[in-house]
Coordinates of C-alpha atoms in Angstrom, one line a residue:
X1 CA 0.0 0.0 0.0
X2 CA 1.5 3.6 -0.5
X3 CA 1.9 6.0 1.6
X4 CA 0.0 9.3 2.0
X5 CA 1.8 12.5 2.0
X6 CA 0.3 15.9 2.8
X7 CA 2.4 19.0 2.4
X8 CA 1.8 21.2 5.4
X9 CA 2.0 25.0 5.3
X10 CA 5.9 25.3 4.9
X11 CA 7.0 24.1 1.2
X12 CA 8.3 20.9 1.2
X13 CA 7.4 20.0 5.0
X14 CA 4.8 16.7 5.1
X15 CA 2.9 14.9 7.5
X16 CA 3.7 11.2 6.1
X17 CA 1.0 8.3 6.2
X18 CA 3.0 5.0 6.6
X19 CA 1.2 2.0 5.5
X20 CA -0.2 0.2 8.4
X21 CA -1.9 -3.3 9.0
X22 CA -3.6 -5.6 11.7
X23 CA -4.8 -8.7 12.2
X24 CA -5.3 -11.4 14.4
X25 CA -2.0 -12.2 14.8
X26 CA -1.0 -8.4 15.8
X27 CA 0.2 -5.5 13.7
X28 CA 2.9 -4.8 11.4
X29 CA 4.1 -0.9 10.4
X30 CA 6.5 0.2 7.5
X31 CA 7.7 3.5 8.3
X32 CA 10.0 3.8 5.7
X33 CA 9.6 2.9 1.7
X34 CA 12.3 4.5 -0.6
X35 CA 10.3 4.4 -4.0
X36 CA 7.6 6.4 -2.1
X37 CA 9.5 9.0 -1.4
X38 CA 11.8 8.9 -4.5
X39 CA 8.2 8.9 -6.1
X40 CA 7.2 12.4 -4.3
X41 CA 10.6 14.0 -5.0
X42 CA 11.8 13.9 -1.9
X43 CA 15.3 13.2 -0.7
X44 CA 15.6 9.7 1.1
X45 CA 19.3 8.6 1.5
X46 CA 19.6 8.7 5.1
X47 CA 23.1 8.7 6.6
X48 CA 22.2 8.2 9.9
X49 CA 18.8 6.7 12.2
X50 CA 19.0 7.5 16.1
X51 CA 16.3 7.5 19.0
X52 CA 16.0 10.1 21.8
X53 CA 14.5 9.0 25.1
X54 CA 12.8 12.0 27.1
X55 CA 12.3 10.5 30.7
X56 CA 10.3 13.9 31.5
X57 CA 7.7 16.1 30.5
X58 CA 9.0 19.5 29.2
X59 CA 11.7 18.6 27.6
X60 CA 12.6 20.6 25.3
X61 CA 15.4 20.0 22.3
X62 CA 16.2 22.6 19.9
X63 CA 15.5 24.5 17.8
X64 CA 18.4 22.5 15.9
X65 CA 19.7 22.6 12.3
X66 CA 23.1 21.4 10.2
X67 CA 24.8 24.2 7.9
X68 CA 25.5 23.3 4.4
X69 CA 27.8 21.8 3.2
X70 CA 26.2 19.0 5.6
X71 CA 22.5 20.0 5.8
X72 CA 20.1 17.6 7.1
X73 CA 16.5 16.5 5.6
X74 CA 14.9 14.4 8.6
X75 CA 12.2 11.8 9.1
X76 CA 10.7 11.4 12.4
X77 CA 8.5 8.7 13.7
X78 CA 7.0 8.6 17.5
X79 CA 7.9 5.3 18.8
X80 CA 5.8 5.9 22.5
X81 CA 4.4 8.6 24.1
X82 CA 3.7 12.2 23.0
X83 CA 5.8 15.6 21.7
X84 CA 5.0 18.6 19.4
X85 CA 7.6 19.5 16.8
X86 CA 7.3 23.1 16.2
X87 CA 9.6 23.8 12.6
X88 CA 10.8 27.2 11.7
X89 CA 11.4 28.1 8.1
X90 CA 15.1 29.3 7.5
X91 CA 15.3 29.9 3.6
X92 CA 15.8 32.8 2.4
X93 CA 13.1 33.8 -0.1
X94 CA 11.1 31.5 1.0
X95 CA 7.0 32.6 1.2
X96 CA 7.3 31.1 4.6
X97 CA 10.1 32.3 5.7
X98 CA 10.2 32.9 9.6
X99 CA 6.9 30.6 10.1
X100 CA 6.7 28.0 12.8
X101 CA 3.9 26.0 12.7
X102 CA 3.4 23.1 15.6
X103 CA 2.6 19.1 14.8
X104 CA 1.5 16.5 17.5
X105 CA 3.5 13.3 17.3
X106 CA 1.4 10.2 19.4
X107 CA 2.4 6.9 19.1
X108 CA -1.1 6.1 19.0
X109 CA -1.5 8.2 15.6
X110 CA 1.6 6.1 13.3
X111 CA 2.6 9.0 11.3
X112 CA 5.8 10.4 10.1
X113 CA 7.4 14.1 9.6
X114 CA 9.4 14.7 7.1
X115 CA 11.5 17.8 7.0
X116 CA 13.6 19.1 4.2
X117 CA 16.9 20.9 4.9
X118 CA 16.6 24.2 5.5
X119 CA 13.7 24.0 8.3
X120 CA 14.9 24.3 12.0
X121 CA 12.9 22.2 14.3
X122 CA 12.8 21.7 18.2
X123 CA 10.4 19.1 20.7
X124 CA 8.2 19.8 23.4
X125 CA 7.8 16.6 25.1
X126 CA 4.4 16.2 26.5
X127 CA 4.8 12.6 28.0
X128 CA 7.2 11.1 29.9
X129 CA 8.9 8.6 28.0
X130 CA 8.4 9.6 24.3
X131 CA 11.1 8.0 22.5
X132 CA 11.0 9.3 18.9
X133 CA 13.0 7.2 15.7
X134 CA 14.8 9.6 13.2
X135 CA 16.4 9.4 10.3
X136 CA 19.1 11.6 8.9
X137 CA 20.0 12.7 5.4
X138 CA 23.5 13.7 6.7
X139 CA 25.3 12.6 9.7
X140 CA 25.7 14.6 12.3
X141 CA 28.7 17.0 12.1
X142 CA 29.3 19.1 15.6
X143 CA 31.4 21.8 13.8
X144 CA 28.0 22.3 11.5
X145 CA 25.6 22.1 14.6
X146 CA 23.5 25.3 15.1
X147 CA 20.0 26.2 15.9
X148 CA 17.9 29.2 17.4
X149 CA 17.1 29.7 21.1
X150 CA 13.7 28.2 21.9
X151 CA 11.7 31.5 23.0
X152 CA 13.1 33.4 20.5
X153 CA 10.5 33.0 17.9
X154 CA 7.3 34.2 19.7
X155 CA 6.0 30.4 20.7
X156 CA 3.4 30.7 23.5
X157 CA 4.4 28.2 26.0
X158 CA 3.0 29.3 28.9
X159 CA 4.2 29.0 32.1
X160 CA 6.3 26.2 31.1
X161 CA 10.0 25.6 33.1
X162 CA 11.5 24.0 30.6
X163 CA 14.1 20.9 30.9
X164 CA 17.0 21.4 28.4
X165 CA 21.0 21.3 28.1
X166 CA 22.8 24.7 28.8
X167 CA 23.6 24.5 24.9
X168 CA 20.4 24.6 23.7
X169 CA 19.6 27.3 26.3
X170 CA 22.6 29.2 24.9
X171 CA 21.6 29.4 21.3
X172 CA 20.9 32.7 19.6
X173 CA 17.8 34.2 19.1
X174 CA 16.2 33.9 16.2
X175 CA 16.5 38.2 15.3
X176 CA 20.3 37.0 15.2
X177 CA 20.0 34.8 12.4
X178 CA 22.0 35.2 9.3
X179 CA 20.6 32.0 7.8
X180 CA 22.8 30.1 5.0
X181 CA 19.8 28.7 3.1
X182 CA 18.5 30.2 0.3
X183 CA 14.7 28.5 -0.9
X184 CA 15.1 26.6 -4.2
X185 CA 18.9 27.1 -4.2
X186 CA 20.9 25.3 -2.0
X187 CA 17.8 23.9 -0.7

């Protein structure tokens, strides 16, 4: 069966349908089908697949991003519990540019995000013990690591005391940003 994708309102960002099925016997889930995505246009040779545990509500990681030349598209699956990703749009031109829009993971819901390079993205961990499955188009490259500081970007979290690392509590604000993606050229 294929899979369903539905462009959200940031260019090349999707909510991703994987095919799903149960039976007596139990369940099986593909979360991952190369000609689908080759099909859609979309960039799918991952370098990398990790899980993050969150032991606590409030987590929060991000808002984190690779510079070119070692970009990253991502793929992320909820594999239990509960976060929102909230993406912000960093390409320059880009009619979205600057946007962040919110998407609940739940295990219970079997979907997939994908994100093409250029989009920052950060959780908000809203159960304790969500571990979430992603997949990479890039491996991870510290001297390419960079994102923009969580409240920067006019978020409403309300009263929320956040649990992060000093780094990602260090980031720069979002005003700061002299972004190195430019929409529909190097991304």
């Amino acid at each position: 069966m294929p899979f369903t994708f539905t462009e959200t309102e940031i260019p090349g960002l999707y909510i991703v349908q994987p095919h799903f099925h149960q039976d007596q016997r139990g369940s099986n889930l593909k979360t991952f089908h190369k000609p689908s995505f080759e099909e859609k246009g979309l960039p799918c040779d991952f370098g990398e697949t990790m899980i993050t545990t969150n032991l606590h509500k409030n987590v929060i990681r991000g808002f984190h991003y690779q510079r070119p030349p070692y970009a990253q598209y991502k793929l992320y699956f909820c594999l239990q519990g509960e976060w929102n990703n909230y993406s912000v749009d960093l390409r320059k031109g880009s009619p979205t540019y600057g946007k962040v829009i919110c998407i609940n993971m739940r295990e219970e819901e079997r979907k997939l995000l994908y994100i093409p390079e250029g989009i920052a993205n950060a959780h908000l961990v809203l159960r304790e013990n969500t571990r979430v499955l992603y997949q990479l188009g890039a491996q991870y490259m510290p001297e390419y690591d960079a994102g923009v500081r969580w409240d920067s970007l006019g978020i409403d979290f309300g009263e929320l005391a956040p649990i992060m690392t000093e780094k990602d509590a260090a980031l720069p604000p979002f005003a700061e940003l002299d972004s190195p993606f430019v929409f529909g050229k190097n991304c």
